[in-house]
Short mmCIF file of C-alpha atoms and ligand atoms in Angstrom, two decimals:
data_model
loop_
_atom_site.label_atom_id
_atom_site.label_comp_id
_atom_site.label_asym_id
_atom_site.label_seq_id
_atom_site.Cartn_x
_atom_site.Cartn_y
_atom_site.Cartn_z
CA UNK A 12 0.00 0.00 0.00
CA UNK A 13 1.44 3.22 -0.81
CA UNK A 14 -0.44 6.48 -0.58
CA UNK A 15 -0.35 8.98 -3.72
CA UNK A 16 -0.61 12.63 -4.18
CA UNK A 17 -4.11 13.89 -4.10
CA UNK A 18 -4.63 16.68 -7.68
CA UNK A 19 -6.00 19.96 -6.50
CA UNK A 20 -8.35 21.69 -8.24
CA UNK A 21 -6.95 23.03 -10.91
CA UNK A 22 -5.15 20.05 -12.43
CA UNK A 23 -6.75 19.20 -16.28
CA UNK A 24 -6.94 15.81 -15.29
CA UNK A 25 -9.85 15.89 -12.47
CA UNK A 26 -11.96 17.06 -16.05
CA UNK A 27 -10.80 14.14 -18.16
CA UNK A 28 -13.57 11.24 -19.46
CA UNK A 29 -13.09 7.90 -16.74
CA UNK A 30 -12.90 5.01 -18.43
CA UNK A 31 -14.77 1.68 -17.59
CA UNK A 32 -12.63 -0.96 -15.65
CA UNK A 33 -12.72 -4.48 -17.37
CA UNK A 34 -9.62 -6.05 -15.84
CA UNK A 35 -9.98 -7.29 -12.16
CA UNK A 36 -6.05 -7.52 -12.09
CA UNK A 37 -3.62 -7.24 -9.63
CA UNK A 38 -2.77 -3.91 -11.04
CA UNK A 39 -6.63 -2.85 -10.00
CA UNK A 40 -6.08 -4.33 -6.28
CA UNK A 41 -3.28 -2.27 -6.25
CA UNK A 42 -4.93 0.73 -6.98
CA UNK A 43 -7.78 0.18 -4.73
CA UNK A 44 -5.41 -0.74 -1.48
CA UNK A 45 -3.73 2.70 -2.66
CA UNK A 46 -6.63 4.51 -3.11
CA UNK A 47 -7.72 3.21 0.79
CA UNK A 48 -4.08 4.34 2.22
CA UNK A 49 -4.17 7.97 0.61
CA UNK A 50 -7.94 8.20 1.89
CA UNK A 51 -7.17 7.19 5.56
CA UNK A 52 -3.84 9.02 5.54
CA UNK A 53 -5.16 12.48 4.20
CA UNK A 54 -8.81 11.87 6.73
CA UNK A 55 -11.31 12.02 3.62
CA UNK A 56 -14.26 10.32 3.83
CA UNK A 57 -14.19 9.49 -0.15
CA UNK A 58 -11.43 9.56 -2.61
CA UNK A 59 -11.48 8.88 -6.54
CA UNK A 60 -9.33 7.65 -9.08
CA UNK A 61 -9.04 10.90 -11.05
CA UNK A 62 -7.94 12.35 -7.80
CA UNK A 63 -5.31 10.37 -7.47
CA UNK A 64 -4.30 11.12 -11.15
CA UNK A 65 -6.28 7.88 -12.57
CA UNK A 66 -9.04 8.40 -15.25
CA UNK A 67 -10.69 4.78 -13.92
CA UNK A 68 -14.44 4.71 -12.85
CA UNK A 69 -14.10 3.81 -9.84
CA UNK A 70 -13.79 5.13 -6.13
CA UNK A 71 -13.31 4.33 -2.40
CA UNK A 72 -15.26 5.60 0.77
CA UNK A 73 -15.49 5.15 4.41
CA UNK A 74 -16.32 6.89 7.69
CA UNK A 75 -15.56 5.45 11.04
CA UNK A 76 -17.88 8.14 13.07
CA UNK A 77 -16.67 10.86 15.81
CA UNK A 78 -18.03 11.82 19.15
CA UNK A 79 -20.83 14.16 17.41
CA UNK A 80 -21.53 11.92 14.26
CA UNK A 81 -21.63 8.62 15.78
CA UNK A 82 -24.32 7.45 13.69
CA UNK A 83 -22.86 9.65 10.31
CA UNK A 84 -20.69 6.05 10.09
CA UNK A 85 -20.60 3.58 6.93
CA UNK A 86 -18.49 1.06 6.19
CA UNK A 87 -15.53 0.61 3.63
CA UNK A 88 -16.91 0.93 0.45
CA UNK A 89 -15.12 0.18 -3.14
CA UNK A 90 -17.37 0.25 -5.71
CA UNK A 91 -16.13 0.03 -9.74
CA UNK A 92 -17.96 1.07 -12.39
CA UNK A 93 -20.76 2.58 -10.63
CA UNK A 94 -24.16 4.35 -11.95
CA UNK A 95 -26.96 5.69 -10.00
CA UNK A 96 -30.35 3.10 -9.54
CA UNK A 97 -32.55 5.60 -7.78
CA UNK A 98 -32.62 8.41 -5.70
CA UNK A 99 -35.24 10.09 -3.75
CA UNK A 100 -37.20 12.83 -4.92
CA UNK A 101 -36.45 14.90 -1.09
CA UNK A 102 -33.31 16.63 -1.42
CA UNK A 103 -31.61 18.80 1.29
CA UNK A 104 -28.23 21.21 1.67
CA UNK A 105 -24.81 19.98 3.35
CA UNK A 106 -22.02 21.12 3.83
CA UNK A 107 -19.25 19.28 1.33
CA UNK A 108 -15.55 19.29 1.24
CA UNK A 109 -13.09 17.87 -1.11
CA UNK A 110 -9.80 16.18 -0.54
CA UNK A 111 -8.58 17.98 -4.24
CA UNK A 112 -9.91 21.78 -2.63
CA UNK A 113 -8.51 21.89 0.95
CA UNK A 114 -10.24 24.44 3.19
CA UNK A 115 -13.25 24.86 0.94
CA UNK A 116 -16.26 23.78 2.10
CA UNK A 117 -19.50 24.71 0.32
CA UNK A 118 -23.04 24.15 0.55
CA UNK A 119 -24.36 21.70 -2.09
CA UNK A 120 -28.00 20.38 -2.56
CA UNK A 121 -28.47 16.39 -3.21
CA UNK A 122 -30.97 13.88 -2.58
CA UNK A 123 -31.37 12.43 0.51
CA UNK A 124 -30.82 8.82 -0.31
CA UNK A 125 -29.71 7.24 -3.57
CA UNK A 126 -29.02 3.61 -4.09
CA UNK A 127 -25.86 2.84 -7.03
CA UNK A 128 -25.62 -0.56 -8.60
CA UNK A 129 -21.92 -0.92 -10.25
CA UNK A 130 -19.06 -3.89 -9.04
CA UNK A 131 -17.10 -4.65 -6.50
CA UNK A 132 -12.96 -5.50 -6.41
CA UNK A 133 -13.45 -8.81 -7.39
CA UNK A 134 -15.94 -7.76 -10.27
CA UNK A 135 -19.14 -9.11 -8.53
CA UNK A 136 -22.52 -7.20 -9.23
CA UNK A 137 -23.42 -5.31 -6.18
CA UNK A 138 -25.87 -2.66 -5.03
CA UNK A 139 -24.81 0.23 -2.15
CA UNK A 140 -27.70 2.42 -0.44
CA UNK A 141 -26.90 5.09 1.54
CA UNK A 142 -28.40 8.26 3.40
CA UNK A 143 -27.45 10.97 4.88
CA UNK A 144 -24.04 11.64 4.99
CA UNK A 145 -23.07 8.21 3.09
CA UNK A 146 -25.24 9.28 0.74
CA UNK A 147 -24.04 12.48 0.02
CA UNK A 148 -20.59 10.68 -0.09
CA UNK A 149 -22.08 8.24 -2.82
CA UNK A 150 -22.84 11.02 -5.01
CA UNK A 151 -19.80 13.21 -4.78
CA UNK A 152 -17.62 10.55 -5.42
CA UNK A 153 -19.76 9.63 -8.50
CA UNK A 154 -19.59 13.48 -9.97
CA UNK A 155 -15.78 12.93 -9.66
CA UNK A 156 -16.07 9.72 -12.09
CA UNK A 157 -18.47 12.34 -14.03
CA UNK A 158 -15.80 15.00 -14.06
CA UNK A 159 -18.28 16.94 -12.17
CA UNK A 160 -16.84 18.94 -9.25
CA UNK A 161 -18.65 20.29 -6.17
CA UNK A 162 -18.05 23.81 -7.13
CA UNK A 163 -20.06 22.99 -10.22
CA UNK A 164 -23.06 22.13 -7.56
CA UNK A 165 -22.85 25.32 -6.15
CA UNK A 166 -25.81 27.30 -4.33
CA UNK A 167 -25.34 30.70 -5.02
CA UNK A 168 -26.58 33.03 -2.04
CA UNK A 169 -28.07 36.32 -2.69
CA UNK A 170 -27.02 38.39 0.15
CA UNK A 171 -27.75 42.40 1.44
CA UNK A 172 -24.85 43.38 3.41
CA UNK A 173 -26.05 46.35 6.27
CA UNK A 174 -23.53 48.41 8.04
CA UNK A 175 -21.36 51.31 8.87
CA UNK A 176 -18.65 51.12 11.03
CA UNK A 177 -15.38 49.68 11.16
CA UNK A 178 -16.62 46.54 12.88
CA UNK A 179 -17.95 44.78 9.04
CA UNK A 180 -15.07 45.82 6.89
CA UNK A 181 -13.40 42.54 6.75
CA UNK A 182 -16.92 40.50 6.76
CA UNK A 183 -17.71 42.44 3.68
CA UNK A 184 -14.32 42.14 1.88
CA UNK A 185 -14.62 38.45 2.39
CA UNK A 186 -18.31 37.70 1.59
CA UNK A 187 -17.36 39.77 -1.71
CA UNK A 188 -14.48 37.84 -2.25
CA UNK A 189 -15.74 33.97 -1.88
CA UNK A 190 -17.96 32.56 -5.09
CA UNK A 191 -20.94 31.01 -3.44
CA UNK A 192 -22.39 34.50 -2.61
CA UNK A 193 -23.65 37.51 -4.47
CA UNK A 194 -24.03 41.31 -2.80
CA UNK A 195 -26.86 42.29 -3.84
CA UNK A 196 -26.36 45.72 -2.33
CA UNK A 197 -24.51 47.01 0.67
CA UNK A 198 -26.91 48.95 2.38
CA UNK A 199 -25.42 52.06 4.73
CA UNK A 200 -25.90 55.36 6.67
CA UNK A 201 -25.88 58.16 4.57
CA UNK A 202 -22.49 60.32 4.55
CA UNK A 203 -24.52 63.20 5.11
CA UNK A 204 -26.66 62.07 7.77
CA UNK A 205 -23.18 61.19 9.54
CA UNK A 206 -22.03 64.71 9.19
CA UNK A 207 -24.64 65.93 11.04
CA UNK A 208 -24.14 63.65 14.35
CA UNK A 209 -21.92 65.12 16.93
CA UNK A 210 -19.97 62.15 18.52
CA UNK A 211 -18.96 60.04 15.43
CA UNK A 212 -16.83 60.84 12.31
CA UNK A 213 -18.07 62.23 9.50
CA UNK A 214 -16.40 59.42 7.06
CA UNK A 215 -18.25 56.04 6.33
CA UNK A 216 -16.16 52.91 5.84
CA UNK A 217 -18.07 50.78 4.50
CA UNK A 218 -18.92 53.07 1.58
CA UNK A 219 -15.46 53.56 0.87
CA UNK A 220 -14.72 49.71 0.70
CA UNK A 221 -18.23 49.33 -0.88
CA UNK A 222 -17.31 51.50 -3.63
CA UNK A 223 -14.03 49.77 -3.73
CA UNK A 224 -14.71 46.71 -4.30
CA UNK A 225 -17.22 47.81 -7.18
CA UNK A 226 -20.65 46.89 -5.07
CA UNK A 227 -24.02 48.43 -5.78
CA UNK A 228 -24.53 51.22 -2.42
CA UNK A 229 -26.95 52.32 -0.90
CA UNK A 230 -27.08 55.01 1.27
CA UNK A 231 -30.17 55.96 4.14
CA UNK A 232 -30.90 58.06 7.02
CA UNK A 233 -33.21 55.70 7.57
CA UNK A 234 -33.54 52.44 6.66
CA UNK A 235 -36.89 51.74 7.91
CA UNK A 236 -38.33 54.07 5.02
CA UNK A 237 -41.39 52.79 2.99
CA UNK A 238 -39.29 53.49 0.03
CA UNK A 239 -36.52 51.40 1.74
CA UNK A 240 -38.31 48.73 2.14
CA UNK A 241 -40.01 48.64 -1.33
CA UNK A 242 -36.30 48.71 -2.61
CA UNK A 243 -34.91 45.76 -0.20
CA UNK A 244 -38.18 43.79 -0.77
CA UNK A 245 -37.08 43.76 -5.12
CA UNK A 246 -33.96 42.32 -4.16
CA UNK A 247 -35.26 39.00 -3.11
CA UNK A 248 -32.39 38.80 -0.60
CA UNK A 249 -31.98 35.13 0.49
CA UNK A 250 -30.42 36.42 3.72
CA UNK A 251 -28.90 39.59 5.76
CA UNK A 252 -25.41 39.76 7.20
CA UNK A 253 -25.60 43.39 9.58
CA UNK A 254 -22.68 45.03 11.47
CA UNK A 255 -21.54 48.12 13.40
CA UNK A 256 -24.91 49.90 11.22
CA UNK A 257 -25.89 52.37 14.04
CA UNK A 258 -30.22 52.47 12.89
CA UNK A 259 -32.37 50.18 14.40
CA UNK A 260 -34.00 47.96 11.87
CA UNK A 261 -37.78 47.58 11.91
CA UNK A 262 -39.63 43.91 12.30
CA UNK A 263 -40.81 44.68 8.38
CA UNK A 264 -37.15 44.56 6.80
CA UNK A 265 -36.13 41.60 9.25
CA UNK A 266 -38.95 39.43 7.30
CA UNK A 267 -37.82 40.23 4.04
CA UNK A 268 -34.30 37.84 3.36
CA UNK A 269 -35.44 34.36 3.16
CA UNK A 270 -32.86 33.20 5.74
CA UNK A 271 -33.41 36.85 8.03
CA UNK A 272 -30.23 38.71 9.26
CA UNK A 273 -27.04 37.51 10.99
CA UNK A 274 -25.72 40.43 12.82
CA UNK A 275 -21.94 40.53 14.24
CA UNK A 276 -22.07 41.40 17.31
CA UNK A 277 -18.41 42.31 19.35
CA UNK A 278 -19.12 40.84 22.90
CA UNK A 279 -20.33 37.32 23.94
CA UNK A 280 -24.21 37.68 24.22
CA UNK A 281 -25.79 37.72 26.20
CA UNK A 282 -23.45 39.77 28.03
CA UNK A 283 -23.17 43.85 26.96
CA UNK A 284 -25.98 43.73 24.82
CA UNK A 285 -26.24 47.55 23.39
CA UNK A 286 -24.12 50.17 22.11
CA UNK A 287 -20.64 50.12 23.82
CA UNK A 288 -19.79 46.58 24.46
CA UNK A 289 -16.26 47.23 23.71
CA UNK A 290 -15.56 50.38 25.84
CA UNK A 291 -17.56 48.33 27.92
CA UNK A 292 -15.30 45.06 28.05
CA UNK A 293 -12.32 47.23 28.61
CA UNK A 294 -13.22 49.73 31.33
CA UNK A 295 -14.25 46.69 33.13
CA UNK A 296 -11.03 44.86 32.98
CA UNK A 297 -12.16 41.83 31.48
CA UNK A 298 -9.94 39.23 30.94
CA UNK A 299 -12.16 37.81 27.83
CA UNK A 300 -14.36 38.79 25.37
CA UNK A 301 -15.82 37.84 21.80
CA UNK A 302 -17.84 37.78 19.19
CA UNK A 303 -21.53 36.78 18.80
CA UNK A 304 -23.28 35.64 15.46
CA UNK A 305 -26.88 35.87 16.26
CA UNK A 306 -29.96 36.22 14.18
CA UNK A 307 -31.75 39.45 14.57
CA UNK A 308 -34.97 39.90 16.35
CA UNK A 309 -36.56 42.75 16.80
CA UNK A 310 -35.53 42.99 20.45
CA UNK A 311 -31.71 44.03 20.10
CA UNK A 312 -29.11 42.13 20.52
CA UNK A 313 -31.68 39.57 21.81
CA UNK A 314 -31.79 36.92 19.18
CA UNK A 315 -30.97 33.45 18.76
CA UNK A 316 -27.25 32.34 18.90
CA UNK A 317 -25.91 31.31 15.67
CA UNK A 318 -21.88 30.85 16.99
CA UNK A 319 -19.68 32.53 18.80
CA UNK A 320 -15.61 32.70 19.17
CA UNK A 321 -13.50 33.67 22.42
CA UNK A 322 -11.31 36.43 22.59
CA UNK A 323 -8.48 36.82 25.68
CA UNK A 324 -7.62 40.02 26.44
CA UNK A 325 -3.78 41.35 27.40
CA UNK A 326 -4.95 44.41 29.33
CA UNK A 327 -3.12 46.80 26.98
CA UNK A 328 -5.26 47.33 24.08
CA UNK A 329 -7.47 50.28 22.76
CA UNK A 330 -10.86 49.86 21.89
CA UNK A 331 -9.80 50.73 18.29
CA UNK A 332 -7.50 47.82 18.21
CA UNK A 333 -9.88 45.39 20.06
CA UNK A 334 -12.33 47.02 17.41
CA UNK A 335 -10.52 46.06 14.69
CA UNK A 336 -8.93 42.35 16.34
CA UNK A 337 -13.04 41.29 16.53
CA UNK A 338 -13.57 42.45 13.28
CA UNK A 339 -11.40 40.23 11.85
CA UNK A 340 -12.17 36.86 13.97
CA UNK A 341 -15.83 38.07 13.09
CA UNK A 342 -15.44 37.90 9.54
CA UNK A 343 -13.64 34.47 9.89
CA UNK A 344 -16.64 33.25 12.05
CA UNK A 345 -19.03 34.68 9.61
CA UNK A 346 -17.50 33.01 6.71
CA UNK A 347 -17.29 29.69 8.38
CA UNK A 348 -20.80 29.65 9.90
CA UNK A 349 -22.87 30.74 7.26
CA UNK A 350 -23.08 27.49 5.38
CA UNK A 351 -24.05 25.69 8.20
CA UNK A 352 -26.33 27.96 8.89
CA UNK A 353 -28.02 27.69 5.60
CA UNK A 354 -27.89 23.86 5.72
CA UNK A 355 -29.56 23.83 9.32
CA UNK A 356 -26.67 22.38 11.10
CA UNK A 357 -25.81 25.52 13.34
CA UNK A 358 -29.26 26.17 14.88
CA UNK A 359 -29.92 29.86 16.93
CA UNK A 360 -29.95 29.04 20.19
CA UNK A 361 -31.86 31.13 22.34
CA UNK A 362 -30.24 33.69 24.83
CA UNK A 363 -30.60 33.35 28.49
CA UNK A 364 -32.15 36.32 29.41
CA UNK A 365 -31.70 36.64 33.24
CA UNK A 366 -28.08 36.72 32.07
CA UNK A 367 -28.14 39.59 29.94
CA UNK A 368 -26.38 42.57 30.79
CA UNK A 369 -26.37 46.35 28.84
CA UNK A 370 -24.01 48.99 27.77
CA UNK A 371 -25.65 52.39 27.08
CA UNK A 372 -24.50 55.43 24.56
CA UNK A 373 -21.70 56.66 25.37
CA UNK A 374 -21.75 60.38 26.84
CA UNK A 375 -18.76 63.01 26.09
CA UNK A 376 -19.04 63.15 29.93
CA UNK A 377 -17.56 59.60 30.08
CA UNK A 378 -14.54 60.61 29.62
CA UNK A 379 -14.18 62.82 32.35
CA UNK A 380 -11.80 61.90 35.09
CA UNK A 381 -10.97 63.45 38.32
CA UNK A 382 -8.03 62.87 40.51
CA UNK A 383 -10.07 61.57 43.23
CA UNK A 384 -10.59 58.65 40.66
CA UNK A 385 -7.86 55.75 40.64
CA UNK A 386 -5.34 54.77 38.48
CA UNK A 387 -7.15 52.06 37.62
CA UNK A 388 -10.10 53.66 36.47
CA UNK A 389 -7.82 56.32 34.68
CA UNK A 390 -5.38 54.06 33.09
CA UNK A 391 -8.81 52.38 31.41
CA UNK A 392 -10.73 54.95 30.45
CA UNK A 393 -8.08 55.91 28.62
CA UNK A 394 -8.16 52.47 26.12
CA UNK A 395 -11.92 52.21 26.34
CA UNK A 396 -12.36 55.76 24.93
CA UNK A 397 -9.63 56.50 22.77
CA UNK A 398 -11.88 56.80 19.62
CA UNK A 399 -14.28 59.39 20.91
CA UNK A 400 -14.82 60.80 23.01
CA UNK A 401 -11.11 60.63 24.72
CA UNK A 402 -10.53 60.87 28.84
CA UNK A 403 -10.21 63.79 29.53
CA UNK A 404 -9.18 66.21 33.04
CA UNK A 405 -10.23 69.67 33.87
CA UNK A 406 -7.38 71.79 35.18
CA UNK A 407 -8.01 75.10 36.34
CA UNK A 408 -11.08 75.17 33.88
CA UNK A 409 -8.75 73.79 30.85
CA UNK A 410 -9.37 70.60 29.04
CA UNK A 411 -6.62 68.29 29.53
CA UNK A 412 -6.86 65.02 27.38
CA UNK A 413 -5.29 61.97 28.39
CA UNK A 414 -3.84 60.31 25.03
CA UNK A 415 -2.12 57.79 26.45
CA UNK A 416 -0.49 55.78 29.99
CA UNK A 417 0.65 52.97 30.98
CA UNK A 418 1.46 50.92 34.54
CA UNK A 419 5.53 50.30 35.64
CA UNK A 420 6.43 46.62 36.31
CA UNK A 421 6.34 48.34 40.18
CA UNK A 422 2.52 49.23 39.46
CA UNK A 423 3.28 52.82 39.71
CA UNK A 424 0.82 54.56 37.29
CA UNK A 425 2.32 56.57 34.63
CA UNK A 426 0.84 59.14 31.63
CA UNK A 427 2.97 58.87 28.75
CA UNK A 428 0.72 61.68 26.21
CA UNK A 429 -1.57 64.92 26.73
CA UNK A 430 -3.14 67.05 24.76
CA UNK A 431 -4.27 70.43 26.52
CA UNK A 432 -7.37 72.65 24.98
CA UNK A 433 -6.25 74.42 22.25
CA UNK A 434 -2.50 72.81 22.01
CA UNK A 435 -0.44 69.99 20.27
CA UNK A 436 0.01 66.71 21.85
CA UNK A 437 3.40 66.77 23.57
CA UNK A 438 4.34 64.17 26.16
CA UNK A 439 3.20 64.26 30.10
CA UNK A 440 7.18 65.33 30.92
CA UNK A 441 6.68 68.65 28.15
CA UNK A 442 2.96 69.16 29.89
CA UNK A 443 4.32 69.23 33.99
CA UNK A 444 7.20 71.49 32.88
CA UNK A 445 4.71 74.18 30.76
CA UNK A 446 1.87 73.93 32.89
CA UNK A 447 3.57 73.74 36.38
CA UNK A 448 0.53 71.24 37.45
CA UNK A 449 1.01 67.08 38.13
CA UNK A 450 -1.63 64.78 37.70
CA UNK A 451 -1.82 62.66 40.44
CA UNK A 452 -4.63 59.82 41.04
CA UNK A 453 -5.79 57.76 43.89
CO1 LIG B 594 -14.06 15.18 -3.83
#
């Protein structure tokens, strides 16, 4: 038995004709026990000739089971020559990989069960029924002797992607990046509606990107607009992916995707539901935090659990970089869920509401500090708010922001940057010597 090198995707020969096996020679038993080896060795479930460079009709499968698919097992299976008998008429969505496209798995729709008739390695007529998961299996291997690939099965999904802020930017570049789904339109806050809030930026990032990546945009004060609505309905979305979007979204545009809207949320729900759950997770000294996948309801941040992924936190970082860390495991989490998802295997679970907790709009008078407060408190604030609206001290009725501190090894408490009203940024050392004034905290 010696195992061979698997062809990837792009090798010619995975599309060449297969021809039918009429020898039962030793040559064939040597291909099959091969065929076996580079199965088990590489953990596929299925392997055909033409993957292993061989344009035979004929394939190998097996699964032993795991702790979660204990009953997903079938046995060894060789089976040459093969055609389908029957197959039912119910058909439903799994998610497929393929030892020739590592990494990729898609969502494919099959039927349920499907009985082939072909030989076996001694050239006996025999018969092989499957469901489920062998079933699947079955097939795949079969569109391999049919120089059909799973790619070519793929279910396109029509998606509307909803956001604003920072917090989507790599979902989007992703979802607009991988084949199996379509932006229909990325739906965001109008740049001029933006302009006219006090305590955010006036630029929009996801219009940028958007525009970037060549994506219909469109842009709303108010996405809840009958007009809105009429236009979201004509896309026929078949589902929603929402982040960092800053309107609340009415029951009516919820209802319209097929498959409703996953929203990214950056904490793990049901904890910090709201607004801030960032500022939040660092003013509180947490020691981990996350993201949440969850299917919107109309109740925020309320809705069923679609998956979540752990984040540990140093005890150094900014909101903007914590920002931008979860927007990035996000995306991954996105990507990686939403096929499940649409095949039913990741289910919402519910939230346990006597757990949930809430962060509330952040204030400009949240960043105040005074030096009755402690370090502690100070040396936070400063990371939770660094994006707006900044810690700031009055001293003798001037404006003193704190840009940035840090603790010594010692634990003594030390401001590295200030920025006093109406000056340049200079560094604590430049502020004590100009101003004549320390900053000293509890
Ligand atoms: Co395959």
């Amino acid at each position: 038995m010696t195992e061979r090198k698997i062809l990837q995707s792009v090798e010619p020969i995975l599309r060449d004709p297969c021809e039918e096996i009429v020898d039962f020679d030793f040559e064939l038993e040597q291909l099959i026990d091969d065929m076996i080896e580079t199965m088990r060795k590489n953990k596929g479930i299925g392997l055909a000739a033409p993957q292993v460079g061989v344009s035979k009709k004929i394939f190998v499968c097996e699964f032993e089971g795991d702790k979660e698919n204990k009953l997903a097992r079938f046995p060894l299976t060789v089976l040459v020559n093969p055609e389908i008998k029957n197959f039912s008429k119910n058909q439903r969505f799994m998610v497929e990989g393929c030892l020739s496209f590592p990494g990729i798995e898609i969502l494919v729709k099959r039927p349920k069960e499907v009985t082939l008739k072909g030989e076996d390695r001694h050239g006996n007529e025999i018969e092989v029924k499957g469901n489920k998961l062998y079933a699947r299996v079955l097939q795949h291997e079969l569109d391999h002797l049919n120089q059909t690939l799973m790619v070519d099965r793929m279910q396109e999904s029509k998606i509307i992607f909803i956001g604003t802020g920072t917090l989507g930017l790599p979902a989007l570049e992703l979802l607009s990046k991988d084949k199996q789904y379509k932006i229909l339109s990325v739906i965001t806050s109008s740049r001029k509606s933006l302009k006219n809030r006090k305590n955010t930026i006036s630029e929009n990032p996801i219009y940028d990107l958007a525009k970037k990546l060549n994506l219909s945009v469109t842009e709303t004060s108010n996405i809840n607009d009958p007009e809105m609505v009429k236009k979201i309905k004509k896309y026929k979305p078949d589902l929603g992916v929402m982040a960092d979007f800053g309107q609340i979204v009415s029951p009516e545009i919820l209802k319209i995707p097929k498959k409703g809207i996953i929203n990214i949320h950056p904490s793990l729900l049901p904890k910090y539901r709201g607004s801030s759950p960032i500022q939040q997770t660092i003013f509180e000294g947490d020691a981990v935090t996350g993201v949440s996948l969850i299917l919107t309801s109309d109740k925020m941040d309320a809705g069923g659990i679609i998956s979540q992924a752990k984040v540990r936190l140093s005890g150094t970082e900014t909101a903007t970089i914590l920002k931008n860390h979860l927007a990035e495991i996000g995306s991954t989490l996105l990507l990686n869920s939403i096929p499940y998802y649409l095949s039913k295997d990741l289910k919402p679970e519910l939230q346990n509401e006597s757990t949930a907790t809430y962060t509330k709009m952040i204030k400009k008078e949240d960043g105040l500090v005074e030096q009755s407060n402690s370090a502690e408190v100070v040396e936070r604030k400063i990371r939770a708010y660094d994006n707006w609206p900044g810690a700031y001290i009055i001293v003798n009725n001037k404006r003193i922001q704190l840009i940035a501190s840090h603790f010594e090894e010692n634990g003594d408490f030390v401001i590295d940057l200030v920025k006093p009203e109406g000056r340049k940024q200079m560094s604590y050392a430049d502020f004590v010597r100009g101003y004549k004034v320390k900053l000293t905290f509890e």
